[in-house]
Coordinates of C-alpha atoms and ligand atoms in Angstrom, one line a residue:
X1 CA 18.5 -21.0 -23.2
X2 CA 18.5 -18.4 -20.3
X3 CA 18.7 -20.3 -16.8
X4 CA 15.3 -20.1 -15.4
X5 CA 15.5 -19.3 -11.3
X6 CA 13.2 -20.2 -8.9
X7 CA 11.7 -17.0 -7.6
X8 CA 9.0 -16.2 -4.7
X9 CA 7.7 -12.1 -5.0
X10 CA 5.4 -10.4 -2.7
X11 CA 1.6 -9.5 -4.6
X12 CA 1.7 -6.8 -2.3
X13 CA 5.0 -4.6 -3.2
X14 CA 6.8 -6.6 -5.4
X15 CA 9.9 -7.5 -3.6
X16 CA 11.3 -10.3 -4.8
X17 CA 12.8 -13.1 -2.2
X18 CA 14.7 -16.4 -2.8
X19 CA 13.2 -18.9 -0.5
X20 CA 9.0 -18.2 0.5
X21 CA 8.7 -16.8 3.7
X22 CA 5.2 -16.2 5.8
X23 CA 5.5 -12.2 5.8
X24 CA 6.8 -9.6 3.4
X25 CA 10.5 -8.0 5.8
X26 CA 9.8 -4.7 3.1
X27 CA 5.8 -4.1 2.9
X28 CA 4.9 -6.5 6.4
X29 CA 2.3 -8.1 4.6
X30 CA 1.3 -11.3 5.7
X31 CA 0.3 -14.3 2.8
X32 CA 1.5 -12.4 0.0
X33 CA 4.5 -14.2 -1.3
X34 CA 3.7 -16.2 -4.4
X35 CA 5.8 -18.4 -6.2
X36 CA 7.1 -16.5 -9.2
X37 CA 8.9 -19.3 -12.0
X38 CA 9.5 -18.9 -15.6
X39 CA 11.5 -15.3 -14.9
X40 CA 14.6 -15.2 -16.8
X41 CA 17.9 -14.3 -14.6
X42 CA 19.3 -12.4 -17.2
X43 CA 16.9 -10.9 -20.0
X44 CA 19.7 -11.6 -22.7
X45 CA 19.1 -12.5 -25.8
X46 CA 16.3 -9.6 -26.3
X47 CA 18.2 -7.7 -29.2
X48 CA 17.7 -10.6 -31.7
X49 CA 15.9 -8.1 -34.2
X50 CA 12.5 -10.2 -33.8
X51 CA 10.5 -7.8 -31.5
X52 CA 8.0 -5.4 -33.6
X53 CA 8.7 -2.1 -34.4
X54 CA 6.8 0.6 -32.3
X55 CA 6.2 3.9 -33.6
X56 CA 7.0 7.3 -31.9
X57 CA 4.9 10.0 -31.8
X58 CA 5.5 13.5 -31.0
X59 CA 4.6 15.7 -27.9
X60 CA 1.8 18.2 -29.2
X61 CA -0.3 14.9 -29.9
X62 CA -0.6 14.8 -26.4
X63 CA -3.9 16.9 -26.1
X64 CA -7.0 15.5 -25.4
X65 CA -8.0 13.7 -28.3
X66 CA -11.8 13.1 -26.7
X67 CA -13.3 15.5 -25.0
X68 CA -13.9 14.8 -20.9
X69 CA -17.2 13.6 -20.1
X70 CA -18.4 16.0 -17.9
X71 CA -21.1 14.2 -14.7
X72 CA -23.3 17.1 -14.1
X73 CA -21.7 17.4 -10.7
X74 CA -19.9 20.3 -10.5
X75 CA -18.0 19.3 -7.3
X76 CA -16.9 15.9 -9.1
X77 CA -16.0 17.2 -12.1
X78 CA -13.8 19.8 -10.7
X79 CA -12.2 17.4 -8.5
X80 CA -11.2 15.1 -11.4
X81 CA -10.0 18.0 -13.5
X82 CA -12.6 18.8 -15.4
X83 CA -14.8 15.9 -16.1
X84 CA -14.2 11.8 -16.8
X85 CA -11.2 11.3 -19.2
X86 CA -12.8 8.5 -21.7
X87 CA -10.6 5.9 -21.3
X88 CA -9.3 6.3 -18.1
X89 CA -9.4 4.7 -14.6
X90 CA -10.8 6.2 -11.4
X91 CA -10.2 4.6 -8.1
X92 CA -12.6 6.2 -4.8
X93 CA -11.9 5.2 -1.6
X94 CA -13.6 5.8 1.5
X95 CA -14.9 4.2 5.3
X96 CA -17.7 2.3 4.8
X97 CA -21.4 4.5 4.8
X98 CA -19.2 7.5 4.2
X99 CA -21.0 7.6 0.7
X100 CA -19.1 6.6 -2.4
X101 CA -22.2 4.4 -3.6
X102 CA -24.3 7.4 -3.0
X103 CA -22.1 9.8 -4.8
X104 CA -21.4 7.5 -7.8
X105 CA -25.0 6.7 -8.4
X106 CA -25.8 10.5 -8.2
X107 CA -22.9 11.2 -10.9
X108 CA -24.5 8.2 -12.9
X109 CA -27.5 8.9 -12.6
X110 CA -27.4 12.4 -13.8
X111 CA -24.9 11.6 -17.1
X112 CA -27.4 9.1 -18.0
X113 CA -30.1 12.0 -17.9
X114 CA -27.7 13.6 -20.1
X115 CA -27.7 11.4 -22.9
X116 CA -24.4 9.4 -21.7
X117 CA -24.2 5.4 -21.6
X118 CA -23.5 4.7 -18.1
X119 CA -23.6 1.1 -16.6
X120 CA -23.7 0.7 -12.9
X121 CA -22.4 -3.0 -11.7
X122 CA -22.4 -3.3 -7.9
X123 CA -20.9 -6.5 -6.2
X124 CA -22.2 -5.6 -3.4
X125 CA -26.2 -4.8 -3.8
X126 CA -29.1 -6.3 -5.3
X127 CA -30.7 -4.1 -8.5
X128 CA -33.7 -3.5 -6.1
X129 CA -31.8 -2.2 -3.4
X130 CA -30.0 0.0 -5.6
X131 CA -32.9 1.1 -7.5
X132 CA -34.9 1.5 -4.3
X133 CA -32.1 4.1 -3.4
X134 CA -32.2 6.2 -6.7
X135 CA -35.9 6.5 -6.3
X136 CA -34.8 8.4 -3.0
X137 CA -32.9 10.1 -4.7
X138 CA -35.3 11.3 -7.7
X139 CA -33.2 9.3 -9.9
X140 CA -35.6 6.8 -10.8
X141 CA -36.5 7.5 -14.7
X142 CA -32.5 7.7 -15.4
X143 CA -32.1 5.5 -18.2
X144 CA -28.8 3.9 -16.0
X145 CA -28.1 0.1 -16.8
X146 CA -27.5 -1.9 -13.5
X147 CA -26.4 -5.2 -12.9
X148 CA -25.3 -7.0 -10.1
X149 CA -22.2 -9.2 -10.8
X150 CA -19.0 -10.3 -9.3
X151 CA -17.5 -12.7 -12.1
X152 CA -15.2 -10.4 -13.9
X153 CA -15.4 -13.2 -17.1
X154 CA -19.0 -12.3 -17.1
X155 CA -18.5 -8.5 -16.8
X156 CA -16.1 -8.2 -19.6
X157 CA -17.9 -10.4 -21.7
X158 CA -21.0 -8.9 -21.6
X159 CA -19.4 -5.0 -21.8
X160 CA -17.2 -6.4 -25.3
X161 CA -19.9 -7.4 -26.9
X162 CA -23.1 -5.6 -26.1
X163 CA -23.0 -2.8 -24.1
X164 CA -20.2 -0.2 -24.7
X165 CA -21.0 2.3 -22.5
X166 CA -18.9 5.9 -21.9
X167 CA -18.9 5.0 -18.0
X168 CA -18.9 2.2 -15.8
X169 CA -18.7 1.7 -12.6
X170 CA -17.4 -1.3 -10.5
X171 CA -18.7 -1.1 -6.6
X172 CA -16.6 -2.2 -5.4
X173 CA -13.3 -4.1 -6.5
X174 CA -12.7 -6.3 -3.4
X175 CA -16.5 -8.3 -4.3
X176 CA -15.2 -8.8 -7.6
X177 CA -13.2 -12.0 -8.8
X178 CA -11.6 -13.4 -11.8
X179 CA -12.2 -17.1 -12.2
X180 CA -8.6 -18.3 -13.3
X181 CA -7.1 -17.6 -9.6
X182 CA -7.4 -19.5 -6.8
X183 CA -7.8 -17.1 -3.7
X184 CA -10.9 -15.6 -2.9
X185 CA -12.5 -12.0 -3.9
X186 CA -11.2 -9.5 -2.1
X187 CA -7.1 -11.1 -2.0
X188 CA -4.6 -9.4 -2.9
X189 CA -4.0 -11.5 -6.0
X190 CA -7.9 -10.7 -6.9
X191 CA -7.7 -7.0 -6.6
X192 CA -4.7 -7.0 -9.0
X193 CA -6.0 -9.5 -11.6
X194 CA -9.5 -7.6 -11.5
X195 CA -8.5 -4.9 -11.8
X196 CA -5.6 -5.0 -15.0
X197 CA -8.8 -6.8 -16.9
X198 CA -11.1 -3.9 -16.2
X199 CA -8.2 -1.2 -16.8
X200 CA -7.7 -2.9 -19.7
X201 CA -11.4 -3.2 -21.0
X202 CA -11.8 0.3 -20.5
X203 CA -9.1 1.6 -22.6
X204 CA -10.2 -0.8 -25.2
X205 CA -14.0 -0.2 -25.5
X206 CA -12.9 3.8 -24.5
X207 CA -15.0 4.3 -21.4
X208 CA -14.4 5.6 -18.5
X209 CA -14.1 3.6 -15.4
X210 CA -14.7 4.5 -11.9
X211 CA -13.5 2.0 -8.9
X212 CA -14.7 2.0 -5.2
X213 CA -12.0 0.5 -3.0
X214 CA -12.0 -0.4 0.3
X215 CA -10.0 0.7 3.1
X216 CA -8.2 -0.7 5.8
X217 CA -7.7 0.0 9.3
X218 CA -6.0 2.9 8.9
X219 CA -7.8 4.6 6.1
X220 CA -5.3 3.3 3.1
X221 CA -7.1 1.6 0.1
X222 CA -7.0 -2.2 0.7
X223 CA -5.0 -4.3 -1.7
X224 CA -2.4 -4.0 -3.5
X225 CA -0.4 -0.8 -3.3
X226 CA -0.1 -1.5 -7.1
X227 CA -3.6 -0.5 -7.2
X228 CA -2.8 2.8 -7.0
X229 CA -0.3 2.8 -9.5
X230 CA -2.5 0.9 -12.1
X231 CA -4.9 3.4 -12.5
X232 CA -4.7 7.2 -13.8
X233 CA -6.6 9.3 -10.8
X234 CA -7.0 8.3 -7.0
X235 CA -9.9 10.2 -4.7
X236 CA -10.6 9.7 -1.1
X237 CA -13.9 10.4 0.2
X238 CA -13.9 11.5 3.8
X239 CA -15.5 13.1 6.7
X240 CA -16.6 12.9 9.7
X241 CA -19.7 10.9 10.3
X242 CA -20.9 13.0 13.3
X243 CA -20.8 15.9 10.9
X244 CA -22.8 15.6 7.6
X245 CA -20.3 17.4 5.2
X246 CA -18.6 15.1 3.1
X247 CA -15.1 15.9 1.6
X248 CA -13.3 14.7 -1.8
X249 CA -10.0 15.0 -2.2
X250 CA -8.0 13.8 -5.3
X251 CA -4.4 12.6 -4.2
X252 CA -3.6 11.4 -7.5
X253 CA -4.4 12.5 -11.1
X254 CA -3.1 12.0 -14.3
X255 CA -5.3 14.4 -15.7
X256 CA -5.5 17.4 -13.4
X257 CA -4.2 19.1 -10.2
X258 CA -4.1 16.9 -7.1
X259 CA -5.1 18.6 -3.6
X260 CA -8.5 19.6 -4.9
X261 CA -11.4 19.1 -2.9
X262 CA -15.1 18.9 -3.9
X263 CA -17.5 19.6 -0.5
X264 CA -20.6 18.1 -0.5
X265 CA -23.8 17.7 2.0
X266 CA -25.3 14.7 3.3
X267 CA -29.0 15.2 3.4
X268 CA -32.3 12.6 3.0
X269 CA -32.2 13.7 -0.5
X270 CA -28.1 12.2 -0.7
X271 CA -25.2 14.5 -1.1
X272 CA -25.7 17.7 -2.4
X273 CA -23.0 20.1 -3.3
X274 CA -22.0 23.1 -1.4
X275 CA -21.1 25.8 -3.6
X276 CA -19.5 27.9 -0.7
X277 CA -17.8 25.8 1.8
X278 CA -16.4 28.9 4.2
X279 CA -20.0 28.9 5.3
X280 CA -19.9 25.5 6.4
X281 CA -17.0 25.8 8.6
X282 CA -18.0 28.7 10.2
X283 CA -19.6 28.4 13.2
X284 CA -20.6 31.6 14.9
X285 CA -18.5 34.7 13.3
X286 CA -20.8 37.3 14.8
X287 CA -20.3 35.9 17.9
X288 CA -17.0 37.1 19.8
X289 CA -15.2 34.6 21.9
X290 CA -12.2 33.9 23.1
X291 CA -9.9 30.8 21.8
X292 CA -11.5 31.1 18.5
X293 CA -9.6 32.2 15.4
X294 CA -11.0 32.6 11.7
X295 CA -8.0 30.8 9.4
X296 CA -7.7 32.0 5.7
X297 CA -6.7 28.7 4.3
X298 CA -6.4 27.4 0.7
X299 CA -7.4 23.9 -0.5
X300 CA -6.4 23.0 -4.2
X301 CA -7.7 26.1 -6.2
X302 CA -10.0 27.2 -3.6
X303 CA -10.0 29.5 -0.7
X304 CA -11.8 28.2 2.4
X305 CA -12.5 29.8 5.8
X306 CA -12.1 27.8 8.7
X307 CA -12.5 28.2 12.3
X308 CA -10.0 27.0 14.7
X309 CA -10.7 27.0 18.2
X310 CA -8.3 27.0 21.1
X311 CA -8.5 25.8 24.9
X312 CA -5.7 26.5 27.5
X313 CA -6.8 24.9 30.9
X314 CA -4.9 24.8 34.4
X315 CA -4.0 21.1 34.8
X316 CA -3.4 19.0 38.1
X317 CA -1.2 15.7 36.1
X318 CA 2.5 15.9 35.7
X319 CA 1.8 15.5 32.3
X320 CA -1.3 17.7 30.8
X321 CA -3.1 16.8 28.3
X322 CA -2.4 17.9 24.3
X323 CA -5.1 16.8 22.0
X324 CA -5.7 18.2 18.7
X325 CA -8.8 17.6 16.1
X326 CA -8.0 18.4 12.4
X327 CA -4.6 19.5 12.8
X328 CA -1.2 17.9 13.0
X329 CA -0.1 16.4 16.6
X330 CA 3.7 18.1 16.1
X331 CA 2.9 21.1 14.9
X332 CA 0.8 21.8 17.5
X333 CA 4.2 21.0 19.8
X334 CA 6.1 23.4 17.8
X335 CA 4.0 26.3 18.0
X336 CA 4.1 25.7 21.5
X337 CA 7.5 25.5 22.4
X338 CA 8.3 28.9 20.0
X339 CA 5.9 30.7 22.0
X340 CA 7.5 29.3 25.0
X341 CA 11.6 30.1 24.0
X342 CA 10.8 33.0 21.5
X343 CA 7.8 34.9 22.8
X344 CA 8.2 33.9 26.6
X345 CA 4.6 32.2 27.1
X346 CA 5.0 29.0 28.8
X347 CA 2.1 26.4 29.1
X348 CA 3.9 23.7 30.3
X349 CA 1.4 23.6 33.3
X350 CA -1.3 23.8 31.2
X351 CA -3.9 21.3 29.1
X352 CA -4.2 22.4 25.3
X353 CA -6.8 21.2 23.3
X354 CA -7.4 22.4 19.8
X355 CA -10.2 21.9 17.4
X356 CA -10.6 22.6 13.7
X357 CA -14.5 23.1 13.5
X358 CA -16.7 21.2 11.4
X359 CA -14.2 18.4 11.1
X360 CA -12.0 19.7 8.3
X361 CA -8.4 18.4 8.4
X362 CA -6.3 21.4 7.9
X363 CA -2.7 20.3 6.4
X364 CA -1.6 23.9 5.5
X365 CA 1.4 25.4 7.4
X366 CA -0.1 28.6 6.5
X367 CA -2.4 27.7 9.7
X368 CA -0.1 28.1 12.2
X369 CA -0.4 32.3 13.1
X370 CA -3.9 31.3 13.4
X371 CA -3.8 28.5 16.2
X372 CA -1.1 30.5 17.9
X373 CA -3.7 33.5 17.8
X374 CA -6.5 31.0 19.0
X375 CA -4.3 29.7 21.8
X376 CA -3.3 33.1 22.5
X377 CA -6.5 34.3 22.8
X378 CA -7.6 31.8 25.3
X379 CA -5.3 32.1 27.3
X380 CA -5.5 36.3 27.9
X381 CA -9.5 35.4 27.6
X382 CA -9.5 38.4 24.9
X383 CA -11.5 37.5 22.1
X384 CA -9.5 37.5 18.1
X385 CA -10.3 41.1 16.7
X386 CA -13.6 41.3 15.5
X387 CA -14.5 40.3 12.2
X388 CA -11.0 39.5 11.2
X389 CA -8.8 36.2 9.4
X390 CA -5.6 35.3 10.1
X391 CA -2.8 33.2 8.3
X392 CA 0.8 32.9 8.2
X393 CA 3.6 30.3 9.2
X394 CA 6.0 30.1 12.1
X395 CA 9.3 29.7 11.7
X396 CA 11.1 28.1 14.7
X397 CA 12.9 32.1 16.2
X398 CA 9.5 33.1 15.6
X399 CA 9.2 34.8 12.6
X400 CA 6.1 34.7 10.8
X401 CA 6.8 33.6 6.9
X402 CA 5.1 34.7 4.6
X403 CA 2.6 32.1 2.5
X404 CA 1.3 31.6 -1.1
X405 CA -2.0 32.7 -2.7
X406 CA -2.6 35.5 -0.4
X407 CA -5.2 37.6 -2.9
X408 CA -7.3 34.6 -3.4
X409 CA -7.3 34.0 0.7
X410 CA -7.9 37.8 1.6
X411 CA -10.5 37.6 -1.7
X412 CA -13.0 34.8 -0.4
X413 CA -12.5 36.8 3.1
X414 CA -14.0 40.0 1.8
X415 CA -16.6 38.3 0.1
X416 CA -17.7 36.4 3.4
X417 CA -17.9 39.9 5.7
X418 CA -14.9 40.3 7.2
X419 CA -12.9 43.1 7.4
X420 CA -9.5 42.8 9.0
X421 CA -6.8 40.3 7.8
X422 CA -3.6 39.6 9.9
X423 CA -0.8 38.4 7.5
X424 CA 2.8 37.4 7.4
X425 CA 5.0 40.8 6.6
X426 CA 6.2 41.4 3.0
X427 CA 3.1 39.5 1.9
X428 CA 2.0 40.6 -2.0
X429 CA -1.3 42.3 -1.7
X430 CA -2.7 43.6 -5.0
X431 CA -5.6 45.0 -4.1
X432 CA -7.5 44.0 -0.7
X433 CA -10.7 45.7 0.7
X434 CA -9.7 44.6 4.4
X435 CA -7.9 46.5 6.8
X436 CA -4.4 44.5 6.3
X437 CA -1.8 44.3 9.8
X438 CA 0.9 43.0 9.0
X439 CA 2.9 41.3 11.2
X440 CA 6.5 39.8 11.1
X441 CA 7.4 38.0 14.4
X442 CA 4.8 35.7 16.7
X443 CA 5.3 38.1 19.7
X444 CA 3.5 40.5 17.9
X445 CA 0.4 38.6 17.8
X446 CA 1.2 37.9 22.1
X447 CA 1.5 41.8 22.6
X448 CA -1.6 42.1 20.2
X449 CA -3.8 40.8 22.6
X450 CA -2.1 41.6 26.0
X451 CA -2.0 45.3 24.9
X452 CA -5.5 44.9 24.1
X453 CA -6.6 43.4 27.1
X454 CA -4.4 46.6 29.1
X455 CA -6.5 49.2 27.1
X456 CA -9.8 46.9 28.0
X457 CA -8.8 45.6 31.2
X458 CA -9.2 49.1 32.3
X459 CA -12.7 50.3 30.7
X460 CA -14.2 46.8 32.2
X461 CA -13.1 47.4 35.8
Ligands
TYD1 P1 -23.3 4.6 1.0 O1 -23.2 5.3 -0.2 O2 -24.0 3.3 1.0 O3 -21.8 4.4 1.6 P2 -20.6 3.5 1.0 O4 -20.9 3.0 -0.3 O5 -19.4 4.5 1.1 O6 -20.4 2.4 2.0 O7 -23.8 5.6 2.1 C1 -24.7 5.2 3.0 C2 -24.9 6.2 4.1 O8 -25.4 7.4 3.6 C3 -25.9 5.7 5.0 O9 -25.3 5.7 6.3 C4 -27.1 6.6 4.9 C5 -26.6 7.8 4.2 N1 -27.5 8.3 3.3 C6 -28.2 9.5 3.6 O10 -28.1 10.1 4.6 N2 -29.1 10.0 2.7 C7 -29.3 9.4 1.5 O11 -30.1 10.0 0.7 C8 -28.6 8.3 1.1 C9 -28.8 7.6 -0.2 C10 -27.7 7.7 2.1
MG2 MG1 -21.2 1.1 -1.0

């Protein structure tokens, strides 16, 4: 017989450690070292010829065998590639109020109007409460099956035998337990355990399952990291709850493209979708200040207009202030130091804020001509060109690069009013209806607006 070692692994990551020790050294988990027996040192002895034969099957199986179940929310749907994947796993994660019950009621809600089988099983709410909410939300005659349960045992038992239904939902999987472990809902060990039944029920019964998870601290699904591998598509629902625009974003998915968003509204009536998000994020285009640039950006498959504002300020404090909203901390340093080395603009003495409006978090590169326009601009007080967009990135001598998906940018700019685009040089333009300048190096865009404010300068005086 195989020697059997005494083992301790972490719940959390998996690393595996020879004596038990308080905190995981690789994932700095605290707790989550467990005892681990009855693992062989060596797997020998594993090509006896008893196992059973699998069988293979070829690639062009691979397409859909069942076709997605589509929620009636075209935001959603789009988001998960098209619909729910019977079968498959869903985990949404979110800060708390930010409105994953509301959204997943909603999607239930509505497939149940549809002629779907959807069960809705909330750990966390009574029926009434939740029933009290779909009546706000004109969902009340939706033939939806609710329960409120934590036992796992119970939930599995009672979806096996009775009630196979295309979609169920679990809100959420930290109020959820499974009665042959110890530690209490929400543990690490919990989370796991719950969450392998229910993947497992689901692909079994063929229904597709959505999970609300958590997060921690610092906006990462609580639980097990494993979590995340465990189950085929992971969304995060986020926003700003000062604003009432909601944001979905899929950064995972088995079954479609990741980096998709789905924009919704928060309103009395719940969240309702917003067909065209550039509106939402701009704030005053037919206004003309200065600071303020229009970016062309592009999130997933979609184009989206954003406005990013810019504010340069004299400061008194050896060190002035930097602060950004929406937009990444460094990149914010870079743009400022080319403009100081390659275009001869220093701010050192100066405070910088920048603010990406309506509390989108821009992640594009492609963004960079247009905070260095909006910082630009606020400093020579000359307002961006009217009515124009702007994207590009920066290269560190200053060159502007050219970016991906320019048509579909310059496309959803035309179709909002505007009428000027400045873009990276060598840029592939098909066919634009804007007045296109081109520009290939970020004292361009400098020179742009002091030569401007020359020519002005003199017709204000
Ligand atoms: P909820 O879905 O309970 O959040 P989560 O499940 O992510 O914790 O969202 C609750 C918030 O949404 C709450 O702050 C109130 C707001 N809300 C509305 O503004 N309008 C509505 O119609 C509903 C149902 C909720
Ligand atoms: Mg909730």
């Amino acid at each position: 017989m195989a020697r059997v070692t005494e083992q301790y692994s972490c719940q959390n990551c998996g690393s595996s450690y020879r004596k038990w020790q308080g905190k995981c050294d690789a994932c700095g988990e605290w707790n989550s070292i467990i005892e681990d027996t009855g693992r062989e040192a060596l797997p020998k002895g594993l090509s006896t010829g008893k196992g059973r034969h699998i069988t293979f099957a070829s690639l062009d199986q691979a397409e859909e065998t069942h076709a997605r179940h589509h929620c009636g929310l075209q935001e959603l749907d789009r988001v998960l590639g098209g619909g729910f994947v019977p079968g498959s796993s869903v985990l949404i994660g979110g800060d708390p109020g930010i409105g994953k019950s509301t959204i997943l009621l909603q999607a239930v809600g509505q497939m149940a109007k549809n002629g779907y089988r959807c069960t809705y099983i909330s750990g966390e709410e009574a029926t009434g409460q939740i029933s009290m909410r779909a009546k706000r939300l004109g969902l009340a005659g939706s033939p939806v099956r609710l329960a409120a349960a934590n036992s796992i045992r119970d939930i599995v038992t009672s979806i096996e035998k009775e009630d196979k239904p295309d979609l169920l939902v679990i809100d959420s999987i930290q109020t959820m337990y499974a009665d042959n472990l110890d530690s209490a809902p929400g543990s690490v060990s919990q989370v796991r355990a719950c969450s392998q039944e229910l993947i497992r029920l689901a692909k079994k019964v063929q229904c597709a399952l959505l999970l609300v998870g958590h997060v921690t601290k610092d906006g990462q699904i609580a639980g097990p990291r494993v979590l995340e591998h465990m189950v085929d598509t992971v969304l995060y629902f986020e926003g700003d709850r000062g604003h009432q625009f909601r944001i979905l974003r899929a950064v995972k998915n088995r079954f479609g493209a990741t980096d998709e968003i789905g924009v919704f509204e928060m309103t009395d009536k719940g969240l309702q979708e917003v067909a065209n998000p550039s509106s939402l994020f701009l704030s005053n285009k037919d206004r003309e200040i200065s600071g303020a640039s229009v970016f062309a950006g592009v999130e997933g498959t979609r184009p989206l207009l954003v406005e990013i504002q810019g504010l340069v300020a004299p400061s008194q404090q050896a060190t002035p202030r930097r602060a950004v909203v929406g937009w990444d901390n460094s990149r914010l340093a870079m743009i400022l130091a080319v403009l100081d080395a390659r275009c001869g603009l220093s701010l050192a003495g100066n405070e910088v804020y920048l603010n990406v409006a309506g509390g989108l978090r821009v992640q594009e590169p492609a963004a960079d001509l247009a905070v260095a326009a909006a910082l630009v601009s606020s400093i020579s007080d000359i307002p961006v060109p009217e009515n124009s967009i702007i994207f590009g990135e920066i290269g560190l001598s200053g060159e502007v690069r050219a970016v991906g998906q320019t048509d579909a940018r310059l496309k959803e700019a035309a179709k909002l009013g505007f009428t000027t685009a400045i873009i990276p040089m060598g840029s592939k333009v098909k066919d634009a209806d804007l007045k296109i300048i081109e520009v290939e190096h970020l004292s361009e865009i400098v020179s742009l607006f002091t030569s401007e404010k020359q020519a002005s300068g003199a017709q204000r005086v």
